[in-house]
Amino acid sequence: MAVTLNAPFSWENPTPDNLKMLDGLQPNILKGHVREVLTVLFLRFDQAAKGKAFLKALASGAKPLIKSARTHLAEVKAFNDLSKPGTAYVGAGVTAAGYTALGIPAAKQPDNPPFRNGMKTGLLGDPAPATWDGHFRGTIHAVVLVGDQLQAPHDAALAKVLALVGPGIVILGRETGRGRHNANGDGIEHFGYVDGRSQPLFLTEDVRAETLSADGTSTWDPRFPPSRVIVPDPAAPDPAHDFGSYFVFRKLEQNVKQFKIEEAKLATRLGLTGENAERAGAMLVGRFEDGTPLTIQSGDGSHHPVQNDFDYDSDVGDSTPNTDGGGGKCPHFAHIRKMNPRGSGGFEPHAQERLHIMARRGQTYGIRTDNLNDGMTNNKPTKDVGLLFMAFNANITEQFEFVQTVWANNPTFPRMAAGRTSPGPDPVIGQGPRAQIDCPVVWGADFKKAKDHKLTAPVPQTVTMKGGEYFFMPSLAFLKGL
């Protein structure tokens, strides 16, 4: 037998091979580690021996700071069944430059080309690295993440990590994340919209929970093979059971004031008033602020938990009853449609599209002094708040970089029927020139009818990439063996 990579598997009743893999895998990869307080440290190793000792100490001892994926999953179950709190999350990743600084031979280093080349290549349409926040401009060797639901356990774990940092190790900078939620308790980002709802599920227990406790799995299948998130760790002693994952980190600053102004301007240009004006923002995101998918209904107020069991149909022609192939309900340019076309992209078969989906683990950052629902615009922040985008990949080329360049930044994706206006870049995270967008004026618009839609000015870019890097989250065996 071997580790199960081709389909979700049970962690509660694992095969011996799967059990061994879970015991050696870092947490937060196969299943998100819920946290409200997060610190991300970026490090440089000036002495290989000191760097090795630091990383080894994180994963070693009777109570290692980096627990295993299996321990994390057991803690989640204990909390759900017995309300027993778990331990803080600590994770560690190494860059390609970091592997070299540690003296790991090139043949033993992860070999995905984007990882080897780093994020400063310019292939993503990002701002010039010289404009990034200072600690992202130079060479980063490692990242350490520390998170917890509560401040005190987070602070205690962070203190233990910092105590291991000595001469020969430089903390280049840090980022601090803190969760944001709406009245339903759903995670939201700074523009006010539910975020992170649709995730690939790699464990049968999570699939069962989604089927029975959420809105089901009959239309959108959340089952993904673990091969889309974990890969053998080439530097570990047993690559058949020691696995890791490519970790993408990007700091995305949000100009909340401008976004809210642009929402209102779009509503005015489309003649949307009253409660119907909320549909303008929903067209940019693909969901209303409470998470209600625009393709399902014309207003917010969908049931809780947030719906995810939907698609847009594979047709790219005009809308027909009960479908949204033509984008008459949720426009093709909407953020969640660009980032997960659910079979409606028109470039690839649905099965191929699914290969690009990532396990996202993002966290909001920045302090807000305004009330999100105060109805005001002028008091909204223009900088210093945003999203710490984090995602785990089995292949950065096929997943993160493909999604950012071929989907988000590509003005011709999804593919449109003849005579239709191209969608343009993703209005939220897309980068590049923006042309006019074709918006449905009525929900369920027929684009063959002139009164149903309107060509209007695009929404300016309100999200700025402030820095990032690619890391590999190695197996615990690799860390312990340094």
Tab-separated table of C-alpha atoms in Angstrom:
chain	number	residue	atom	x	y	z
A	1	MET	CA	0.000	0.000	0.000
A	2	ALA	CA	0.958	3.672	-0.194
A	3	VAL	CA	-0.216	7.050	1.029
A	4	THR	CA	-3.636	7.865	-0.451
A	5	LEU	CA	-3.201	10.670	-2.963
A	6	ASN	CA	-5.999	10.089	-5.487
A	7	ALA	CA	-9.076	10.678	-3.296
A	8	PRO	CA	-10.071	12.011	0.135
A	9	PHE	CA	-9.279	9.588	2.952
A	10	SER	CA	-10.340	9.120	6.563
A	11	TRP	CA	-8.020	10.435	9.250
A	12	GLU	CA	-10.055	8.765	12.007
A	13	ASN	CA	-9.626	5.327	10.418
A	14	PRO	CA	-6.458	5.716	8.360
A	15	THR	CA	-4.404	3.060	6.675
A	16	PRO	CA	-0.951	2.534	8.246
A	17	ASP	CA	0.626	4.517	5.409
A	18	ASN	CA	-1.779	7.419	5.790
A	19	LEU	CA	-1.284	7.405	9.546
A	20	LYS	CA	2.477	7.636	9.138
A	21	MET	CA	2.066	10.514	6.707
A	22	LEU	CA	-0.259	12.408	9.117
A	23	ASP	CA	2.234	11.936	11.944
A	24	GLY	CA	4.922	13.588	9.844
A	25	LEU	CA	2.901	16.355	8.135
A	26	GLN	CA	2.618	19.908	9.424
A	27	PRO	CA	-0.866	21.114	10.466
A	28	ASN	CA	-2.997	23.616	8.527
A	29	ILE	CA	-2.315	21.925	5.166
A	30	LEU	CA	-4.950	19.201	4.779
A	31	LYS	CA	-7.355	21.095	7.040
A	32	GLY	CA	-7.293	24.739	8.075
A	33	HIS	CA	-6.185	25.467	11.628
A	34	VAL	CA	-8.798	27.894	12.970
A	35	ARG	CA	-7.166	30.967	14.499
A	36	GLU	CA	-8.119	34.533	15.345
A	37	VAL	CA	-4.695	35.906	16.273
A	38	LEU	CA	-1.745	35.323	13.939
A	39	THR	CA	1.877	36.415	13.787
A	40	VAL	CA	4.019	35.704	10.719
A	41	LEU	CA	7.788	36.013	11.124
A	42	PHE	CA	10.159	36.309	8.143
A	43	LEU	CA	13.714	35.176	8.813
A	44	ARG	CA	17.212	35.144	7.353
A	45	PHE	CA	19.853	32.611	8.344
A	46	ASP	CA	23.347	34.087	8.421
A	47	GLN	CA	24.793	30.879	9.864
A	48	ALA	CA	23.658	27.518	8.525
A	49	ALA	CA	24.199	25.693	11.803
A	50	LYS	CA	22.120	28.231	13.724
A	51	GLY	CA	19.316	28.067	11.159
A	52	LYS	CA	19.244	24.280	11.303
A	53	ALA	CA	19.212	24.287	15.107
A	54	PHE	CA	16.340	26.781	15.168
A	55	LEU	CA	14.135	24.814	12.756
A	56	LYS	CA	14.961	21.529	14.482
A	57	ALA	CA	14.017	22.962	17.879
A	58	LEU	CA	10.586	23.990	16.565
A	59	ALA	CA	9.707	20.374	15.752
A	60	SER	CA	11.582	18.494	18.486
A	61	GLY	CA	11.148	17.646	22.160
A	62	ALA	CA	8.425	16.060	24.248
A	63	LYS	CA	6.027	18.917	23.381
A	64	PRO	CA	7.205	20.333	20.064
A	65	LEU	CA	5.923	23.737	19.014
A	66	ILE	CA	5.055	22.363	15.569
A	67	LYS	CA	2.533	19.602	16.141
A	68	SER	CA	1.609	17.005	13.555
A	69	ALA	CA	-1.418	17.102	11.288
A	70	ARG	CA	-2.739	14.071	13.141
A	71	THR	CA	-2.472	15.848	16.507
A	72	HIS	CA	-4.204	18.891	15.063
A	73	LEU	CA	-7.104	16.804	13.731
A	74	ALA	CA	-7.456	15.013	17.066
A	75	GLU	CA	-7.559	18.390	18.837
A	76	VAL	CA	-10.314	19.593	16.510
A	77	LYS	CA	-12.381	16.505	17.288
A	78	ALA	CA	-11.795	16.895	21.041
A	79	PHE	CA	-12.950	20.496	20.857
A	80	ASN	CA	-16.060	19.634	18.844
A	81	ASP	CA	-16.980	16.672	21.079
A	82	LEU	CA	-15.812	17.845	24.498
A	83	SER	CA	-15.144	21.621	24.107
A	84	LYS	CA	-11.511	20.911	25.011
A	85	PRO	CA	-9.219	23.683	23.725
A	86	GLY	CA	-6.351	22.701	21.464
A	87	THR	CA	-2.801	23.983	21.356
A	88	ALA	CA	-1.487	26.930	19.372
A	89	TYR	CA	-0.619	26.549	15.707
A	90	VAL	CA	3.034	26.870	14.730
A	91	GLY	CA	4.152	26.233	11.156
A	92	ALA	CA	7.459	26.707	9.350
A	93	GLY	CA	8.406	27.072	5.701
A	94	VAL	CA	11.703	27.496	3.846
A	95	THR	CA	12.426	29.340	0.594
A	96	ALA	CA	14.702	28.053	-2.158
A	97	ALA	CA	17.352	30.516	-0.959
A	98	GLY	CA	16.767	29.209	2.556
A	99	TYR	CA	17.484	25.620	1.537
A	100	THR	CA	20.749	26.766	-0.004
A	101	ALA	CA	21.623	28.812	3.085
A	102	LEU	CA	21.043	25.715	5.213
A	103	GLY	CA	23.406	23.730	3.013
A	104	ILE	CA	20.774	21.350	1.607
A	105	PRO	CA	22.034	19.918	-1.735
A	106	ALA	CA	20.153	21.117	-4.798
A	107	ALA	CA	19.089	17.560	-5.635
A	108	LYS	CA	17.283	17.369	-2.291
A	109	GLN	CA	15.451	20.672	-2.623
A	110	PRO	CA	11.831	21.001	-3.829
A	111	ASP	CA	12.007	21.561	-7.572
A	112	ASN	CA	8.809	23.348	-8.639
A	113	PRO	CA	10.179	26.137	-10.943
A	114	PRO	CA	8.288	29.076	-9.364
A	115	PHE	CA	9.565	27.992	-5.963
A	116	ARG	CA	13.115	27.865	-7.264
A	117	ASN	CA	12.753	31.271	-8.978
A	118	GLY	CA	10.868	33.124	-6.221
A	119	MET	CA	8.034	35.635	-6.481
A	120	LYS	CA	10.053	38.594	-7.777
A	121	THR	CA	10.131	37.391	-11.400
A	122	GLY	CA	7.506	39.854	-12.623
A	123	LEU	CA	5.395	37.104	-14.199
A	124	LEU	CA	2.373	37.903	-12.022
A	125	GLY	CA	1.964	41.540	-12.998
A	126	ASP	CA	2.863	42.642	-9.472
A	127	PRO	CA	4.211	46.099	-8.590
A	128	ALA	CA	8.006	46.354	-8.757
A	129	PRO	CA	9.686	44.666	-5.752
A	130	ALA	CA	11.303	48.018	-4.911
A	131	THR	CA	7.828	49.240	-3.909
A	132	TRP	CA	7.091	46.269	-1.628
A	133	ASP	CA	7.211	46.563	2.138
A	134	GLY	CA	10.816	46.526	3.305
A	135	HIS	CA	11.100	43.011	4.673
A	136	PHE	CA	9.882	41.543	1.379
A	137	ARG	CA	12.431	43.347	-0.821
A	138	GLY	CA	15.501	41.344	0.149
A	139	THR	CA	16.187	37.636	0.428
A	140	ILE	CA	13.992	35.678	2.828
A	141	HIS	CA	15.100	32.266	4.057
A	142	ALA	CA	12.183	31.092	6.190
A	143	VAL	CA	8.746	31.886	7.545
A	144	VAL	CA	7.262	30.911	10.895
A	145	LEU	CA	3.555	31.245	11.606
A	146	VAL	CA	2.098	31.354	15.126
A	147	GLY	CA	-1.659	31.449	15.648
A	148	ASP	CA	-4.441	30.683	18.091
A	149	GLN	CA	-8.076	31.449	18.793
A	150	LEU	CA	-7.110	33.413	21.901
A	151	GLN	CA	-4.481	36.059	22.538
A	152	ALA	CA	-2.857	34.478	25.594
A	153	PRO	CA	-1.998	31.070	24.040
A	154	HIS	CA	-0.796	32.845	20.919
A	155	ASP	CA	1.463	35.101	22.947
A	156	ALA	CA	2.858	32.172	24.925
A	157	ALA	CA	3.675	30.195	21.777
A	158	LEU	CA	5.187	33.257	20.079
A	159	ALA	CA	7.395	33.884	23.108
A	160	LYS	CA	8.715	30.320	22.871
A	161	VAL	CA	9.497	30.765	19.174
A	162	LEU	CA	11.256	34.079	19.751
A	163	ALA	CA	13.283	32.552	22.566
A	164	LEU	CA	14.820	30.176	20.014
A	165	VAL	CA	16.013	33.051	17.812
A	166	GLY	CA	19.639	33.800	18.575
A	167	PRO	CA	22.842	35.030	16.911
A	168	GLY	CA	23.061	34.028	13.281
A	169	ILE	CA	19.299	34.409	12.745
A	170	VAL	CA	17.742	37.724	11.713
A	171	ILE	CA	14.043	38.563	11.989
A	172	LEU	CA	13.525	40.608	8.823
A	173	GLY	CA	9.976	41.582	9.667
A	174	ARG	CA	6.621	40.363	10.841
A	175	GLU	CA	2.957	40.548	9.897
A	176	THR	CA	0.064	40.433	12.343
A	177	GLY	CA	-3.340	39.045	11.429
A	178	ARG	CA	-6.615	39.165	13.307
A	179	GLY	CA	-9.889	37.577	12.252
A	180	ARG	CA	-12.961	39.586	11.257
A	181	HIS	CA	-16.510	38.237	11.357
A	182	ASN	CA	-20.059	39.253	10.507
A	183	ALA	CA	-23.116	38.882	12.747
A	184	ASN	CA	-23.445	35.213	11.737
A	185	GLY	CA	-19.874	34.496	12.793
A	186	ASP	CA	-18.667	33.988	9.209
A	187	GLY	CA	-15.176	35.197	8.348
A	188	ILE	CA	-15.170	38.402	6.287
A	189	GLU	CA	-12.538	40.526	4.575
A	190	HIS	CA	-12.172	44.307	4.862
A	191	PHE	CA	-14.559	45.135	2.007
A	192	GLY	CA	-17.187	43.448	4.175
A	193	TYR	CA	-17.799	40.240	2.204
A	194	VAL	CA	-17.741	36.656	3.461
A	195	ASP	CA	-14.398	35.156	2.492
A	196	GLY	CA	-12.917	31.678	2.288
A	197	ARG	CA	-16.192	29.764	2.055
A	198	SER	CA	-15.369	27.464	-0.863
A	199	GLN	CA	-12.454	25.193	-0.005
A	200	PRO	CA	-11.186	21.891	-1.425
A	201	LEU	CA	-11.780	19.074	1.073
A	202	PHE	CA	-9.201	16.301	1.391
A	203	LEU	CA	-10.624	14.282	4.302
A	204	THR	CA	-13.769	12.161	4.169
A	205	GLU	CA	-14.852	13.482	7.567
A	206	ASP	CA	-14.872	17.044	6.194
A	207	VAL	CA	-16.790	15.950	3.097
A	208	ARG	CA	-19.386	14.267	5.300
A	209	ALA	CA	-19.755	17.403	7.422
A	210	GLU	CA	-20.180	19.552	4.303
A	211	THR	CA	-22.829	17.157	2.979
A	212	LEU	CA	-24.829	16.847	6.185
A	213	SER	CA	-24.240	20.122	8.025
A	214	ALA	CA	-23.969	22.686	5.223
A	215	ASP	CA	-25.995	23.038	2.016
A	216	GLY	CA	-24.851	19.762	0.496
A	217	THR	CA	-22.509	18.506	-2.197
A	218	SER	CA	-24.887	17.497	-4.976
A	219	THR	CA	-23.988	20.292	-7.443
A	220	TRP	CA	-20.501	21.446	-6.514
A	221	ASP	CA	-18.220	18.594	-5.507
A	222	PRO	CA	-15.744	19.770	-2.808
A	223	ARG	CA	-13.840	16.472	-2.853
A	224	PHE	CA	-10.254	16.907	-3.996
A	225	PRO	CA	-7.406	14.407	-4.001
A	226	PRO	CA	-4.615	15.104	-1.490
A	227	SER	CA	-2.240	15.100	-4.463
A	228	ARG	CA	-3.437	18.703	-5.084
A	229	VAL	CA	-2.015	19.904	-1.773
A	230	ILE	CA	0.807	17.600	-0.621
A	231	VAL	CA	3.918	16.255	-2.333
A	232	PRO	CA	6.781	14.005	-1.187
A	233	ASP	CA	9.445	15.864	0.754
A	234	PRO	CA	12.630	15.241	-1.277
A	235	ALA	CA	14.969	16.038	1.618
A	236	ALA	CA	13.214	13.816	4.156
A	237	PRO	CA	14.491	10.343	5.075
A	238	ASP	CA	11.341	8.589	3.794
A	239	PRO	CA	9.765	10.466	0.853
A	240	ALA	CA	7.192	7.670	0.519
A	241	HIS	CA	5.628	8.833	3.804
A	242	ASP	CA	7.197	12.246	4.512
A	243	PHE	CA	5.212	14.960	2.759
A	244	GLY	CA	5.155	18.728	2.535
A	245	SER	CA	3.409	21.486	0.606
A	246	TYR	CA	4.285	24.629	-1.339
A	247	PHE	CA	3.152	27.684	0.610
A	248	VAL	CA	2.263	30.979	-1.081
A	249	PHE	CA	2.263	34.176	0.974
A	250	ARG	CA	1.120	37.561	-0.351
A	251	LYS	CA	0.277	40.741	1.517
A	252	LEU	CA	-2.665	42.412	-0.229
A	253	GLU	CA	-3.523	45.929	0.931
A	254	GLN	CA	-7.144	47.024	0.481
A	255	ASN	CA	-8.335	50.575	-0.168
A	256	VAL	CA	-11.706	50.131	1.499
A	257	LYS	CA	-12.843	53.722	1.021
A	258	GLN	CA	-12.283	53.637	-2.733
A	259	PHE	CA	-13.940	50.226	-3.120
A	260	LYS	CA	-17.076	51.404	-1.325
A	261	ILE	CA	-17.146	54.563	-3.429
A	262	GLU	CA	-16.817	52.495	-6.601
A	263	GLU	CA	-19.639	50.181	-5.473
A	264	ALA	CA	-21.927	53.199	-5.139
A	265	LYS	CA	-20.791	54.673	-8.468
A	266	LEU	CA	-21.486	51.396	-10.267
A	267	ALA	CA	-24.956	51.194	-8.746
A	268	THR	CA	-25.679	54.744	-9.925
A	269	ARG	CA	-24.416	54.073	-13.453
A	270	LEU	CA	-26.633	50.985	-13.674
A	271	GLY	CA	-29.659	52.753	-12.194
A	272	LEU	CA	-29.813	50.409	-9.187
A	273	THR	CA	-31.478	52.039	-6.169
A	274	GLY	CA	-32.636	51.071	-2.694
A	275	GLU	CA	-31.930	47.498	-1.652
A	276	ASN	CA	-31.285	46.656	-5.299
A	277	ALA	CA	-28.163	48.846	-5.152
A	278	GLU	CA	-26.445	46.141	-3.094
A	279	ARG	CA	-26.373	44.033	-6.242
A	280	ALA	CA	-23.683	46.321	-7.707
A	281	GLY	CA	-21.159	45.225	-5.091
A	282	ALA	CA	-22.332	41.642	-5.352
A	283	MET	CA	-21.605	41.727	-9.094
A	284	LEU	CA	-17.985	42.639	-8.367
A	285	VAL	CA	-17.535	39.897	-5.775
A	286	GLY	CA	-20.048	37.252	-6.933
A	287	ARG	CA	-21.683	37.074	-3.500
A	288	PHE	CA	-23.603	39.542	-1.373
A	289	GLU	CA	-21.860	40.679	1.806
A	290	ASP	CA	-23.500	37.905	3.866
A	291	GLY	CA	-22.168	35.325	1.406
A	292	THR	CA	-25.355	34.701	-0.574
A	293	PRO	CA	-24.227	33.639	-4.074
A	294	LEU	CA	-25.477	36.084	-6.702
A	295	THR	CA	-26.122	33.235	-9.129
A	296	ILE	CA	-28.671	31.740	-6.687
A	297	GLN	CA	-30.799	34.770	-5.792
A	298	SER	CA	-31.106	38.475	-6.541
A	299	GLY	CA	-30.702	39.675	-2.953
A	300	ASP	CA	-28.960	38.762	0.250
A	301	GLY	CA	-30.463	36.797	3.117
A	302	SER	CA	-29.607	33.262	2.057
A	303	HIS	CA	-29.744	30.621	4.761
A	304	HIS	CA	-26.833	29.992	7.107
A	305	PRO	CA	-24.271	28.437	6.756
A	306	VAL	CA	-23.161	30.220	3.622
A	307	GLN	CA	-24.133	28.350	0.468
A	308	ASN	CA	-21.496	26.714	-1.686
A	309	ASP	CA	-23.388	23.938	-3.497
A	310	PHE	CA	-23.816	25.713	-6.841
A	311	ASP	CA	-22.225	26.149	-10.259
A	312	TYR	CA	-22.672	28.386	-13.301
A	313	ASP	CA	-23.208	25.627	-15.866
A	314	SER	CA	-20.721	24.877	-18.598
A	315	ASP	CA	-22.633	26.793	-21.296
A	316	VAL	CA	-21.113	30.151	-22.298
A	317	GLY	CA	-24.065	31.336	-24.343
A	318	ASP	CA	-26.990	33.485	-23.184
A	319	SER	CA	-28.949	32.757	-20.046
A	320	THR	CA	-31.763	30.237	-20.014
A	321	PRO	CA	-34.176	29.503	-17.147
A	322	ASN	CA	-32.467	28.125	-14.027
A	323	THR	CA	-28.965	28.515	-15.466
A	324	ASP	CA	-26.390	31.272	-15.423
A	325	GLY	CA	-24.202	30.277	-18.337
A	326	GLY	CA	-24.580	33.708	-19.898
A	327	GLY	CA	-23.698	35.624	-16.737
A	328	GLY	CA	-27.065	37.313	-16.493
A	329	LYS	CA	-27.151	36.718	-12.749
A	330	CYS	CA	-23.497	36.566	-11.706
A	331	PRO	CA	-21.304	38.358	-14.295
A	332	HIS	CA	-18.348	36.485	-15.741
A	333	PHE	CA	-16.023	39.154	-14.299
A	334	ALA	CA	-17.131	38.571	-10.683
A	335	HIS	CA	-14.278	37.724	-8.332
A	336	ILE	CA	-15.471	34.294	-7.176
A	337	ARG	CA	-16.412	33.313	-10.721
A	338	LYS	CA	-12.977	34.284	-12.044
A	339	MET	CA	-11.240	32.457	-9.183
A	340	ASN	CA	-13.378	29.302	-9.400
A	341	PRO	CA	-15.360	29.094	-12.656
A	342	ARG	CA	-16.943	25.796	-11.569
A	343	GLY	CA	-16.954	24.448	-15.108
A	344	SER	CA	-17.942	27.671	-16.866
A	345	GLY	CA	-14.515	28.961	-17.926
A	346	GLY	CA	-14.736	27.806	-21.518
A	347	PHE	CA	-10.959	27.216	-21.787
A	348	GLU	CA	-10.663	23.734	-20.294
A	349	PRO	CA	-12.895	20.805	-19.358
A	350	HIS	CA	-14.300	20.995	-15.843
A	351	ALA	CA	-11.985	18.243	-14.592
A	352	GLN	CA	-8.968	20.224	-15.790
A	353	GLU	CA	-10.241	23.429	-14.197
A	354	ARG	CA	-10.388	21.674	-10.836
A	355	LEU	CA	-6.643	20.998	-10.965
A	356	HIS	CA	-6.008	24.709	-10.369
A	357	ILE	CA	-7.948	25.021	-7.099
A	358	MET	CA	-5.840	25.771	-3.989
A	359	ALA	CA	-6.274	25.289	-0.242
A	360	ARG	CA	-6.550	28.898	0.954
A	361	ARG	CA	-5.688	29.825	4.539
A	362	GLY	CA	-5.810	33.649	4.458
A	363	GLN	CA	-6.135	36.059	7.375
A	364	THR	CA	-7.105	39.728	7.516
A	365	TYR	CA	-4.690	42.286	8.934
A	366	GLY	CA	-4.891	45.881	10.125
A	367	ILE	CA	-6.846	47.781	12.771
A	368	ARG	CA	-10.207	49.378	11.944
A	369	THR	CA	-11.634	52.297	13.938
A	370	ASP	CA	-14.837	52.603	11.903
A	371	ASN	CA	-18.066	50.629	12.211
A	372	LEU	CA	-18.378	48.356	9.189
A	373	ASN	CA	-22.149	48.880	8.958
A	374	ASP	CA	-22.348	52.594	9.771
A	375	GLY	CA	-23.403	53.460	6.227
A	376	MET	CA	-20.513	55.915	5.891
A	377	THR	CA	-17.739	56.036	3.315
A	378	ASN	CA	-15.399	58.892	4.235
A	379	ASN	CA	-14.289	57.196	7.459
A	380	LYS	CA	-13.189	53.995	5.742
A	381	PRO	CA	-9.450	53.185	5.582
A	382	THR	CA	-7.455	53.722	2.404
A	383	LYS	CA	-4.364	51.746	3.467
A	384	ASP	CA	-2.780	49.626	6.222
A	385	VAL	CA	-5.572	47.027	6.156
A	386	GLY	CA	-6.011	44.020	3.930
A	387	LEU	CA	-5.513	40.309	3.530
A	388	LEU	CA	-2.549	38.102	4.300
A	389	PHE	CA	-3.192	35.732	1.415
A	390	MET	CA	-1.889	32.257	2.183
A	391	ALA	CA	-2.413	29.078	0.201
A	392	PHE	CA	-1.022	25.561	0.025
A	393	ASN	CA	-0.233	24.045	-3.370
A	394	ALA	CA	1.095	20.802	-4.766
A	395	ASN	CA	2.296	22.688	-7.844
A	396	ILE	CA	2.622	26.496	-7.817
A	397	THR	CA	2.731	26.612	-11.627
A	398	GLU	CA	-0.547	24.742	-12.082
A	399	GLN	CA	-2.328	26.278	-9.100
A	400	PHE	CA	-1.493	29.733	-7.713
A	401	GLU	CA	0.370	31.160	-10.717
A	402	PHE	CA	-2.148	29.739	-13.186
A	403	VAL	CA	-5.081	31.181	-11.243
A	404	GLN	CA	-3.436	34.597	-10.890
A	405	THR	CA	-2.272	34.960	-14.503
A	406	VAL	CA	-4.668	32.888	-16.634
A	407	TRP	CA	-7.803	33.549	-14.585
A	408	ALA	CA	-7.525	36.677	-12.411
A	409	ASN	CA	-5.347	38.893	-14.637
A	410	ASN	CA	-6.586	37.578	-17.991
A	411	PRO	CA	-9.180	39.978	-19.510
A	412	THR	CA	-10.513	37.244	-21.841
A	413	PHE	CA	-11.299	34.714	-19.090
A	414	PRO	CA	-13.894	33.234	-18.862
A	415	ARG	CA	-14.320	32.765	-22.607
A	416	MET	CA	-17.350	34.620	-23.937
A	417	ALA	CA	-19.802	33.841	-26.723
A	418	ALA	CA	-19.270	35.593	-30.075
A	419	GLY	CA	-20.132	39.279	-29.930
A	420	ARG	CA	-19.938	39.491	-26.122
A	421	THR	CA	-17.652	41.916	-24.287
A	422	SER	CA	-14.630	40.338	-22.591
A	423	PRO	CA	-14.927	40.129	-18.799
A	424	GLY	CA	-11.700	42.002	-18.051
A	425	PRO	CA	-9.424	41.320	-15.069
A	426	ASP	CA	-10.784	40.180	-11.729
A	427	PRO	CA	-12.222	43.436	-10.254
A	428	VAL	CA	-10.888	42.574	-6.786
A	429	ILE	CA	-7.403	41.053	-7.168
A	430	GLY	CA	-6.773	41.253	-10.922
A	431	GLN	CA	-3.830	43.327	-12.133
A	432	GLY	CA	-3.428	45.019	-15.503
A	433	PRO	CA	-5.307	47.425	-17.804
A	434	ARG	CA	-9.080	47.564	-17.357
A	435	ALA	CA	-11.587	48.159	-20.142
A	436	GLN	CA	-15.339	48.649	-19.942
A	437	ILE	CA	-17.415	45.897	-18.354
A	438	ASP	CA	-20.807	44.608	-19.494
A	439	CYS	CA	-23.150	44.449	-16.489
A	440	PRO	CA	-26.612	42.911	-16.178
A	441	VAL	CA	-28.992	45.695	-15.169
A	442	VAL	CA	-31.662	43.184	-14.169
A	443	TRP	CA	-31.000	39.935	-12.352
A	444	GLY	CA	-31.236	37.114	-14.894
A	445	ALA	CA	-30.488	39.421	-17.800
A	446	ASP	CA	-30.721	38.242	-21.390
A	447	PHE	CA	-27.765	39.850	-23.152
A	448	LYS	CA	-29.639	39.712	-26.454
A	449	LYS	CA	-31.936	42.397	-25.021
A	450	ALA	CA	-30.312	45.841	-24.893
A	451	LYS	CA	-32.418	46.965	-21.919
A	452	ASP	CA	-31.176	44.068	-19.787
A	453	HIS	CA	-27.515	45.068	-19.672
A	454	LYS	CA	-25.211	48.071	-19.880
A	455	LEU	CA	-21.610	48.638	-20.913
A	456	THR	CA	-19.975	50.843	-18.289
A	457	ALA	CA	-16.669	52.032	-16.887
A	458	PRO	CA	-14.537	49.439	-15.070
A	459	VAL	CA	-13.885	49.565	-11.363
A	460	PRO	CA	-10.335	50.817	-10.643
A	461	GLN	CA	-7.920	48.536	-8.835
A	462	THR	CA	-8.352	48.848	-5.067
A	463	VAL	CA	-6.071	46.013	-3.921
A	464	THR	CA	-2.289	46.476	-3.972
A	465	MET	CA	0.227	43.669	-3.572
A	466	LYS	CA	2.756	44.777	-0.927
A	467	GLY	CA	5.094	41.774	-0.968
A	468	GLY	CA	5.302	38.028	-0.711
A	469	GLU	CA	7.276	34.879	-1.356
A	470	TYR	CA	7.098	31.156	-2.081
A	471	PHE	CA	7.987	28.642	0.629
A	472	PHE	CA	7.978	24.889	1.087
A	473	MET	CA	6.452	23.575	4.311
A	474	PRO	CA	8.648	20.534	4.867
A	475	SER	CA	7.854	17.358	6.745
A	476	LEU	CA	8.452	17.089	10.477
A	477	ALA	CA	11.012	14.365	9.770
A	478	PHE	CA	13.089	16.797	7.708
A	479	LEU	CA	12.971	19.442	10.461
A	480	LYS	CA	13.843	16.963	13.190
A	481	GLY	CA	16.737	15.610	11.156
A	482	LEU	CA	18.495	18.946	10.611
